[in-house]
mmCIF file of C-alpha atoms in Angstrom:
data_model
loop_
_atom_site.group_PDB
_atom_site.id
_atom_site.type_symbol
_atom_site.label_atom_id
_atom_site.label_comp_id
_atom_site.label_asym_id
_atom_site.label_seq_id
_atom_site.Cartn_x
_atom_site.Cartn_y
_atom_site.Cartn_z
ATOM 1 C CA UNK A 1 0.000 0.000 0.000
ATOM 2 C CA UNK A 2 1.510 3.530 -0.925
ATOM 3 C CA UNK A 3 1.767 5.741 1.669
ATOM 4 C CA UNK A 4 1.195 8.827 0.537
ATOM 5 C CA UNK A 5 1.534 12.210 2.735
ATOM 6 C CA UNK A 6 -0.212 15.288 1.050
ATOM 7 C CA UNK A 7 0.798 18.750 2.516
ATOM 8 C CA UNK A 8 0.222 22.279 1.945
ATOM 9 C CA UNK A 9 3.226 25.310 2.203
ATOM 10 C CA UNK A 10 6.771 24.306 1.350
ATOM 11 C CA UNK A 11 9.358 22.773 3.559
ATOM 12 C CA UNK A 12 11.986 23.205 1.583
ATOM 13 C CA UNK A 13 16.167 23.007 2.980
ATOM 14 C CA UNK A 14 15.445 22.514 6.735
ATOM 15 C CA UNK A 15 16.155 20.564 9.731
ATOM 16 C CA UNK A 16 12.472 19.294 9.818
ATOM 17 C CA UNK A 17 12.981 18.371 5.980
ATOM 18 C CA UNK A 18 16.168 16.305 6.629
ATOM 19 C CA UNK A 19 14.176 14.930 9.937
ATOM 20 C CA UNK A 20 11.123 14.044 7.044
ATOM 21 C CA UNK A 21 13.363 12.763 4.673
ATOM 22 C CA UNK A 22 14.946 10.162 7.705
ATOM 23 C CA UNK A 23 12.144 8.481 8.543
ATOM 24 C CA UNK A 24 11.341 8.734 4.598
ATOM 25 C CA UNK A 25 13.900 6.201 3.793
ATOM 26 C CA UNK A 26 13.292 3.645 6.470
ATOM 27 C CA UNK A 27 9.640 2.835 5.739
ATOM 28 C CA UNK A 28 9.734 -0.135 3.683
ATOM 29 C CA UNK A 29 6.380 0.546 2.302
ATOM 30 C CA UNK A 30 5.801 2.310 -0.792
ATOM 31 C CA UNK A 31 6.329 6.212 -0.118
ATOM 32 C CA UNK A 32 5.339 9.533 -1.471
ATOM 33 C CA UNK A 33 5.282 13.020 0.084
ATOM 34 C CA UNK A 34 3.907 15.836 -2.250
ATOM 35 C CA UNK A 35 3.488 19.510 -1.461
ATOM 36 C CA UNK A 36 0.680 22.031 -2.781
ATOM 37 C CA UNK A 37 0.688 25.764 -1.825
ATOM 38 C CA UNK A 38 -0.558 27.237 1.128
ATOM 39 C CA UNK A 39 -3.757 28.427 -1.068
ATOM 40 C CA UNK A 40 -5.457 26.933 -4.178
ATOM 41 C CA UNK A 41 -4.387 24.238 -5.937
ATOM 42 C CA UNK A 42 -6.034 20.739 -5.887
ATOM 43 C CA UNK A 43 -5.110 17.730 -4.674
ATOM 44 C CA UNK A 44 -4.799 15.256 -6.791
ATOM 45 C CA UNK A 45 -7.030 12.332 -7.258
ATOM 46 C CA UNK A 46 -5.516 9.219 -5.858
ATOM 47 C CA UNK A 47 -3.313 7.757 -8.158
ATOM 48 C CA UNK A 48 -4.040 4.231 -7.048
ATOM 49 C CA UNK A 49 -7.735 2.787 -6.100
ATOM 50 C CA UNK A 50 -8.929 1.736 -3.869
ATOM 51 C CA UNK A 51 -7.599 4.609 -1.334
ATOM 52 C CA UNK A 52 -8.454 5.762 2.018
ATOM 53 C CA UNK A 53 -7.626 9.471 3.039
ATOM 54 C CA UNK A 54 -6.857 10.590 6.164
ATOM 55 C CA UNK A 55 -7.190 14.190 7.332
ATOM 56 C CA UNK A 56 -4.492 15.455 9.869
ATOM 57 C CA UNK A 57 -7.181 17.504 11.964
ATOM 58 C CA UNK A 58 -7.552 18.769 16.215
ATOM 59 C CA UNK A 59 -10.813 16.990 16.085
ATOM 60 C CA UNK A 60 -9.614 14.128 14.697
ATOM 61 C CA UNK A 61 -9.520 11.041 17.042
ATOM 62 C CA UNK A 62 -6.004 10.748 18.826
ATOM 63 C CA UNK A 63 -4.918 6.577 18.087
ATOM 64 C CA UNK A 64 -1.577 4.814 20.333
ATOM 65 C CA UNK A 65 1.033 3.652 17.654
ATOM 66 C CA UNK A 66 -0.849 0.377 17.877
ATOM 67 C CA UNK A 67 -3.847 1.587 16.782
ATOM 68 C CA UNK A 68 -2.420 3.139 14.024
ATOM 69 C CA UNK A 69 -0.206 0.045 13.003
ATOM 70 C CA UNK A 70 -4.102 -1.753 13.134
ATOM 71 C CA UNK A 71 -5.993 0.787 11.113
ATOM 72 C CA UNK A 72 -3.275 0.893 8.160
ATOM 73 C CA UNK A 73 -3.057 -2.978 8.715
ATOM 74 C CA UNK A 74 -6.202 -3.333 8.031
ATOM 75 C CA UNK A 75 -6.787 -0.977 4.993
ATOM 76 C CA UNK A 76 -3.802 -3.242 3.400
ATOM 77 C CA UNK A 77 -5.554 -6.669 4.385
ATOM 78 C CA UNK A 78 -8.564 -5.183 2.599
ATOM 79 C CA UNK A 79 -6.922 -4.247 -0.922
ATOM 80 C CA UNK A 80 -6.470 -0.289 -0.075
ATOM 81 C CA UNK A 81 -3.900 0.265 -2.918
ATOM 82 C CA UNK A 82 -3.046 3.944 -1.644
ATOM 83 C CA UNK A 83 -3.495 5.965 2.010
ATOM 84 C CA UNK A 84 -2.977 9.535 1.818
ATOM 85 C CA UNK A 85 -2.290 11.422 4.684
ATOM 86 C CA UNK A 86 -3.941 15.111 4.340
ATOM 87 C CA UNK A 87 -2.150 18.410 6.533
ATOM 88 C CA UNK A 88 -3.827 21.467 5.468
ATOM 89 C CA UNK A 89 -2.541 25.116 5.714
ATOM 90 C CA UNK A 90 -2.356 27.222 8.801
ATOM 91 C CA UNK A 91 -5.955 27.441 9.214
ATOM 92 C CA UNK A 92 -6.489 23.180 8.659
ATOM 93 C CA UNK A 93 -9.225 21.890 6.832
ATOM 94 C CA UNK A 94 -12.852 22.379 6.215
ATOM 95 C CA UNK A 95 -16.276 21.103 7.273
ATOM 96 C CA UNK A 96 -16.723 19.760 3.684
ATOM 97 C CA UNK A 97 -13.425 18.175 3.557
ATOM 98 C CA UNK A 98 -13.859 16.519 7.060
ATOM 99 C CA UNK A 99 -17.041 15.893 5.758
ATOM 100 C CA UNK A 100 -15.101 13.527 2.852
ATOM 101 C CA UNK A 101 -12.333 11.868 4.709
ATOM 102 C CA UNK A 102 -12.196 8.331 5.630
ATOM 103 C CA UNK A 103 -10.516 8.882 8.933
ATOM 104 C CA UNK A 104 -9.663 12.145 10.681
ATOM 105 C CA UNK A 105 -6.309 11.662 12.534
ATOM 106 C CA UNK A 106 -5.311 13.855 15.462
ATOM 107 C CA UNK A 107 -1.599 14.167 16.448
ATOM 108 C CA UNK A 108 -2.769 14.803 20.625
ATOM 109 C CA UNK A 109 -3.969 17.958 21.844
ATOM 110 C CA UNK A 110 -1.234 20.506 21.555
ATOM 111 C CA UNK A 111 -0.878 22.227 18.187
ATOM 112 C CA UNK A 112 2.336 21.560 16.215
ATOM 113 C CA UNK A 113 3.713 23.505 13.433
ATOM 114 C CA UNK A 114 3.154 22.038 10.204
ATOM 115 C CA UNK A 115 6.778 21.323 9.340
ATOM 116 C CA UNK A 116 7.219 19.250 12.488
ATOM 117 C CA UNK A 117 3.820 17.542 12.067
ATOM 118 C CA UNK A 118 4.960 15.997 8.002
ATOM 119 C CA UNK A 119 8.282 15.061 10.401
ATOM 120 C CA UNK A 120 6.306 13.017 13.092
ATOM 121 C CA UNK A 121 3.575 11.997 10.714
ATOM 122 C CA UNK A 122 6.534 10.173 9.436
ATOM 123 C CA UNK A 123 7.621 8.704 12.229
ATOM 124 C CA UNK A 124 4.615 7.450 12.960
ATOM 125 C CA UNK A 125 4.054 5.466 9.638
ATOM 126 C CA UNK A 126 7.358 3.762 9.966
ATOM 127 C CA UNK A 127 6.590 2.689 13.187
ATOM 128 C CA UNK A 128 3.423 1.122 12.258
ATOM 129 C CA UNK A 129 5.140 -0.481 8.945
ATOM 130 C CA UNK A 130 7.762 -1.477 11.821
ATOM 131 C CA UNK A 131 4.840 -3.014 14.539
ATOM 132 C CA UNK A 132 3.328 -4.869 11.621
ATOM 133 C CA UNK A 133 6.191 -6.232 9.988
ATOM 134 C CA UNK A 134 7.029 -7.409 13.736
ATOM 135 C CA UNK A 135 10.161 -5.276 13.856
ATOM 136 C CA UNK A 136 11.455 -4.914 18.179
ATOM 137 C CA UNK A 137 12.242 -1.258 17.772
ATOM 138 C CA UNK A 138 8.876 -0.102 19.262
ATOM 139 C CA UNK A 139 7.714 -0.976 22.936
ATOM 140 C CA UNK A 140 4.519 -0.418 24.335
ATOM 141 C CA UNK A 141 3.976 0.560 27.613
#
């Protein structure tokens, strides 16, 4: 299953880029990260079917790493070809947008800056790939 992380405003040369591009490169999973500007453009349809998308969004519902590792487990178990992961501008998404998601993912309560959240969005996706594929690196407790 592509994993697939949609984001608006440019991150360009930074240390959250390089801190991206790390966890990037251990996720054994097909990966994509694509940018859009802070205001207008589309985003693209899904370039694989079938495909969930996930908005990054405060009133999303907060998951443990396990949870996460389940939900995307079970996507892939289903025949979800593609999961894109959805950050929005300064000002997040929409009604109609949350109306349209298939999940609506919040990072906890505090509000991070959008550079950090692609970074531990990241993270996060290679430890799932890492709790499903069975790898020891995470613990739980």
């Amino acid at each position: 299953m592509l994993l697939h992380v949609i984001a608006r405003g440019k991150i360009a040369r930074s240390p959250e880029a390089e801190l991206l591009e790390r966890y990037a490169r251990r996720i054994t999973w097909p990966f994509r990260h694509s940018e859009l500007p802070d205001v207008g453009g589309k985003i693209p349809p899904p370039s694989q079917t079938p495909s969930r998308d996930v908005l990054l969004d405060e009133r999303g519902k907060a998951m443990s790493s396990e949870e996460f590792a389940a939900l995307l487990g079970r996507w892939r178990d289903e025949g979800v070809r593609e999961c894109r992961f959805l950050i929005g501008a300064a000002d997040g998404h929409g009604d109609e947008a949350r109306a349209r998601a298939d999940h609506l993912l919040c990072m906890g309560r505090m509000t991070w800056p959008h550079l950090m959240a692609r970074a531990m969005l990241a993270e996060q996706l290679w430890r799932a790939t890492a709790i499903l594929a069975g790898h020891p690196y995470h613990r739980s407790g």
